[in-house]
GROMACS .gro file of C-alpha atoms in nm:
model
  227
    1MET     CA    1  -0.329   3.388   2.410
    2ASN     CA    2  -0.326   3.014   2.462
    3LEU     CA    3  -0.680   2.991   2.333
    4SER     CA    4  -0.594   3.189   2.017
    5PHE     CA    5  -0.343   2.925   1.913
    6PHE     CA    6  -0.624   2.671   1.886
    7ASP     CA    7  -0.870   2.902   1.712
    8GLN     CA    8  -0.732   2.787   1.376
    9PHE     CA    9  -0.869   2.437   1.444
   10THR     CA   10  -1.228   2.550   1.492
   11SER     CA   11  -1.455   2.519   1.190
   12PRO     CA   12  -1.549   2.862   1.049
   13HIS     CA   13  -1.918   2.954   1.046
   14LEU     CA   14  -2.125   3.179   0.824
   15LEU     CA   15  -2.467   3.276   0.958
   16GLY     CA   16  -2.438   2.988   1.204
   17ILE     CA   17  -2.367   2.733   0.927
   18PRO     CA   18  -2.036   2.542   0.950
   19LEU     CA   19  -1.827   2.578   0.636
   20ILE     CA   20  -1.630   2.256   0.679
   21LEU     CA   21  -1.826   2.088   0.397
   22ILE     CA   22  -1.731   2.363   0.151
   23SER     CA   23  -1.366   2.343   0.256
   24MET     CA   24  -1.375   1.967   0.189
   25LEU     CA   25  -1.538   2.001  -0.154
   26LEU     CA   26  -1.325   2.293  -0.275
   27PRO     CA   27  -1.014   2.080  -0.350
   28THR     CA   28  -1.214   1.874  -0.600
   29LEU     CA   29  -1.227   2.183  -0.823
   30LEU     CA   30  -0.852   2.143  -0.881
   31LEU     CA   31  -0.899   1.802  -1.040
   32PRO     CA   32  -0.907   1.791  -1.422
   33SER     CA   33  -1.256   1.793  -1.564
   34PRO     CA   34  -1.338   1.512  -1.811
   35THR     CA   35  -1.322   1.605  -2.180
   36ASN     CA   36  -1.327   1.420  -2.509
   37ARG     CA   37  -0.948   1.451  -2.533
   38TRP     CA   38  -0.694   1.237  -2.347
   39VAL     CA   39  -0.453   1.524  -2.280
   40THR     CA   40  -0.555   1.890  -2.277
   41ASN     CA   41  -0.246   2.070  -2.144
   42ARG     CA   42   0.078   2.016  -1.954
   43LEU     CA   43  -0.093   2.048  -1.615
   44SER     CA   44  -0.338   1.768  -1.691
   45THR     CA   45  -0.048   1.558  -1.819
   46LEU     CA   46   0.135   1.608  -1.490
   47GLN     CA   47  -0.179   1.530  -1.290
   48LEU     CA   48  -0.245   1.212  -1.486
   49TRP     CA   49   0.117   1.103  -1.442
   50PHE     CA   50   0.095   1.159  -1.066
   51ILE     CA   51  -0.237   0.973  -1.039
   52HIS     CA   52  -0.097   0.682  -1.239
   53LEU     CA   53   0.217   0.665  -1.023
   54THR     CA   54   0.012   0.681  -0.702
   55THR     CA   55  -0.230   0.412  -0.814
   56LYS     CA   56   0.057   0.187  -0.921
   57GLN     CA   57   0.227   0.218  -0.582
   58LEU     CA   58  -0.094   0.157  -0.387
   59MET     CA   59  -0.195  -0.146  -0.593
   60LEU     CA   60   0.154  -0.302  -0.591
   61PRO     CA   61   0.106  -0.518  -0.276
   62LEU     CA   62  -0.250  -0.622  -0.373
   63ASN     CA   63  -0.355  -0.911  -0.591
   64LYS     CA   64  -0.592  -0.877  -0.883
   65GLY     CA   65  -0.899  -0.898  -0.660
   66GLY     CA   66  -0.796  -0.587  -0.470
   67HIS     CA   67  -0.756  -0.372  -0.782
   68LYS     CA   68  -1.127  -0.289  -0.770
   69TRP     CA   69  -1.037  -0.066  -0.473
   70ALA     CA   70  -0.804   0.144  -0.689
   71LEU     CA   71  -1.056   0.421  -0.755
   72ILE     CA   72  -1.156   0.454  -0.388
   73LEU     CA   73  -0.801   0.457  -0.251
   74THR     CA   74  -0.660   0.690  -0.517
   75SER     CA   75  -0.951   0.935  -0.480
   76LEU     CA   76  -0.909   0.932  -0.101
   77MET     CA   77  -0.539   1.006  -0.126
   78LEU     CA   78  -0.591   1.293  -0.369
   79LEU     CA   79  -0.861   1.440  -0.143
   80LEU     CA   80  -0.641   1.417   0.168
   81LEU     CA   81  -0.339   1.551  -0.020
   82MET     CA   82  -0.521   1.858  -0.149
   83ILE     CA   83  -0.691   1.930   0.184
   84ASN     CA   84  -0.360   1.902   0.372
   85LEU     CA   85  -0.172   2.125   0.128
   86LEU     CA   86  -0.445   2.388   0.100
   87GLY     CA   87  -0.462   2.397   0.480
   88LEU     CA   88  -0.107   2.536   0.489
   89LEU     CA   89  -0.215   2.853   0.312
   90PRO     CA   90  -0.276   3.160   0.532
   91TYR     CA   91  -0.630   3.221   0.659
   92THR     CA   92  -0.749   2.874   0.565
   93PHE     CA   93  -0.904   2.590   0.759
   94THR     CA   94  -0.776   2.231   0.751
   95PRO     CA   95  -1.058   1.978   0.798
   96THR     CA   96  -0.807   1.695   0.853
   97THR     CA   97  -0.706   1.848   1.186
   98GLN     CA   98  -1.047   1.738   1.315
   99LEU     CA   99  -1.042   1.389   1.467
  100SER     CA  100  -1.411   1.343   1.390
  101MET     CA  101  -1.354   1.381   1.017
  102ASN     CA  102  -1.050   1.152   1.012
  103MET     CA  103  -1.238   0.886   1.207
  104ALA     CA  104  -1.531   0.922   0.965
  105LEU     CA  105  -1.290   0.838   0.684
  106ALA     CA  106  -1.091   0.568   0.864
  107PHE     CA  107  -1.361   0.365   1.036
  108PRO     CA  108  -1.591   0.283   0.739
  109LEU     CA  109  -1.299   0.192   0.512
  110TRP     CA  110  -1.132  -0.022   0.779
  111LEU     CA  111  -1.466  -0.193   0.846
  112ALA     CA  112  -1.511  -0.254   0.473
  113THR     CA  113  -1.172  -0.428   0.450
  114LEU     CA  114  -1.257  -0.638   0.756
  115LEU     CA  115  -1.598  -0.742   0.626
  116THR     CA  116  -1.444  -0.821   0.288
  117GLY     CA  117  -1.208  -1.067   0.454
  118LEU     CA  118  -1.479  -1.223   0.669
  119ARG     CA  119  -1.702  -1.274   0.365
  120ASN     CA  120  -1.442  -1.407   0.120
  121GLN     CA  121  -1.205  -1.601   0.347
  122PRO     CA  122  -1.335  -1.613   0.706
  123THR     CA  123  -1.091  -1.884   0.819
  124THR     CA  124  -0.783  -1.690   0.709
  125SER     CA  125  -0.913  -1.361   0.850
  126LEU     CA  126  -0.988  -1.514   1.189
  127GLY     CA  127  -0.655  -1.699   1.175
  128HIS     CA  128  -0.474  -1.364   1.202
  129LEU     CA  129  -0.597  -1.343   1.562
  130LEU     CA  130  -0.387  -1.644   1.662
  131PRO     CA  131  -0.029  -1.681   1.534
  132GLU     CA  132   0.078  -2.028   1.429
  133GLY     CA  133   0.263  -2.232   1.690
  134THR     CA  134   0.126  -2.044   1.991
  135PRO     CA  135   0.155  -2.238   2.321
  136THR     CA  136  -0.183  -2.351   2.451
  137PRO     CA  137  -0.173  -2.150   2.780
  138LEU     CA  138  -0.113  -1.827   2.585
  139ILE     CA  139  -0.398  -1.873   2.336
  140PRO     CA  140  -0.666  -1.670   2.526
  141THR     CA  141  -0.422  -1.388   2.600
  142LEU     CA  142  -0.295  -1.363   2.243
  143ILE     CA  143  -0.647  -1.368   2.099
  144LEU     CA  144  -0.741  -1.080   2.330
  145ILE     CA  145  -0.428  -0.884   2.237
  146GLU     CA  146  -0.471  -0.938   1.862
  147THR     CA  147  -0.840  -0.850   1.879
  148THR     CA  148  -0.758  -0.526   2.062
  149SER     CA  149  -0.486  -0.449   1.808
  150LEU     CA  150  -0.734  -0.507   1.526
  151LEU     CA  151  -1.003  -0.287   1.678
  152ILE     CA  152  -0.776   0.013   1.743
  153ARG     CA  153  -0.655   0.030   1.383
  154PRO     CA  154  -0.909   0.293   1.272
  155LEU     CA  155  -0.838   0.496   1.585
  156ALA     CA  156  -0.466   0.482   1.511
  157LEU     CA  157  -0.529   0.597   1.153
  158GLY     CA  158  -0.737   0.895   1.261
  159VAL     CA  159  -0.518   1.000   1.554
  160ARG     CA  160  -0.196   0.974   1.349
  161LEU     CA  161  -0.324   1.207   1.080
  162THR     CA  162  -0.479   1.450   1.329
  163ALA     CA  163  -0.175   1.465   1.561
  164ASN     CA  164   0.081   1.520   1.287
  165LEU     CA  165  -0.109   1.800   1.117
  166THR     CA  166  -0.214   1.966   1.442
  167ALA     CA  167   0.142   1.965   1.579
  168GLY     CA  168   0.277   2.115   1.258
  169HIS     CA  169   0.017   2.392   1.246
  170LEU     CA  170   0.076   2.481   1.611
  171LEU     CA  171   0.454   2.490   1.564
  172ILE     CA  172   0.423   2.717   1.261
  173GLN     CA  173   0.195   2.954   1.451
  174LEU     CA  174   0.422   2.961   1.756
  175ILE     CA  175   0.732   3.043   1.551
  176SER     CA  176   0.551   3.300   1.339
  177THR     CA  177   0.420   3.470   1.655
  178ALA     CA  178   0.773   3.477   1.798
  179THR     CA  179   0.907   3.621   1.470
  180THR     CA  180   0.654   3.905   1.476
  181ALA     CA  181   0.716   3.979   1.846
  182LEU     CA  182   1.096   3.984   1.807
  183LEU     CA  183   1.102   4.204   1.497
  184PRO     CA  184   1.106   4.547   1.675
  185ILE     CA  185   1.327   4.423   1.961
  186LEU     CA  186   1.583   4.187   1.808
  187PRO     CA  187   1.576   4.212   1.427
  188THR     CA  188   1.867   3.969   1.386
  189VAL     CA  189   1.697   3.699   1.593
  190SER     CA  190   1.373   3.768   1.408
  191ALA     CA  191   1.548   3.710   1.075
  192LEU     CA  192   1.686   3.383   1.209
  193THR     CA  193   1.343   3.266   1.321
  194THR     CA  194   1.207   3.365   0.978
  195LEU     CA  195   1.458   3.128   0.820
  196ILE     CA  196   1.353   2.856   1.065
  197LEU     CA  197   0.989   2.925   0.980
  198PHE     CA  198   1.065   2.889   0.608
  199LEU     CA  199   1.239   2.555   0.662
  200LEU     CA  200   0.956   2.438   0.887
  201THR     CA  201   0.701   2.527   0.620
  202ILE     CA  202   0.888   2.312   0.368
  203LEU     CA  203   0.892   2.032   0.624
  204GLU     CA  204   0.517   2.066   0.680
  205ILE     CA  205   0.452   2.045   0.307
  206ALA     CA  206   0.641   1.716   0.307
  207VAL     CA  207   0.450   1.599   0.615
  208ALA     CA  208   0.116   1.685   0.455
  209MET     CA  209   0.203   1.476   0.149
  210ILE     CA  210   0.351   1.186   0.346
  211GLN     CA  211   0.060   1.163   0.590
  212ALA     CA  212  -0.193   1.145   0.308
  213TYR     CA  213   0.009   0.865   0.148
  214VAL     CA  214   0.058   0.678   0.478
  215PHE     CA  215  -0.315   0.694   0.559
  216VAL     CA  216  -0.411   0.531   0.229
  217LEU     CA  217  -0.113   0.293   0.226
  218LEU     CA  218  -0.211   0.149   0.564
  219LEU     CA  219  -0.566   0.098   0.438
  220SER     CA  220  -0.428  -0.091   0.138
  221LEU     CA  221  -0.217  -0.307   0.370
  222TYR     CA  222  -0.525  -0.382   0.580
  223LEU     CA  223  -0.701  -0.476   0.260
  224GLN     CA  224  -0.412  -0.702   0.160
  225GLU     CA  225  -0.461  -0.907   0.476
  226ASN     CA  226  -0.826  -0.973   0.390
  227ILE     CA  227  -0.821  -1.062   0.021
   0.00000   0.00000   0.00000
């Protein structure tokens, strides 16, 4: 039974072929397709308003040079948001519960922000490794600490997203299993756990949206330090 709780995090296969790529590309079908009209219906209007609001919030701390990252960051947030939300549906698979996928998204983008800073302003980027006014005996230690903190940033991005989504999915499955088991024995307690499950599902929807935003927001803050 303990193993069955983690079966939802294994990538489904069809004829020995992993279907994780299809589950990642499917959310893109929900995006509005380009037409020769600015607004086609109310849904596209709502989508465009949300994309505009998201882009505005992400680009707020960046200067004009960082606005060229708007398309990448906004597209990444929409992809993560749709994958996280679709993963809450029954009998679905959430690719963002896989640490390998999250690291594949976090590491290249973090490295791109770092290389951007080293190319455009190497002195300022390297100056972040040593705070101003540091006593001379502490300089080697602080450089080592700041370098370690810099290098674990992509790991922190990937682990944060993976841990939050995995914990939520496990908690939902545990409570739903308890609800089903208690139904013939204690119907009143089962009804109470159903209410808890409903509230937890609402909480997980909020977590799925917040984690997608936090992932991209931290990348934009890393970019802010290097431009």
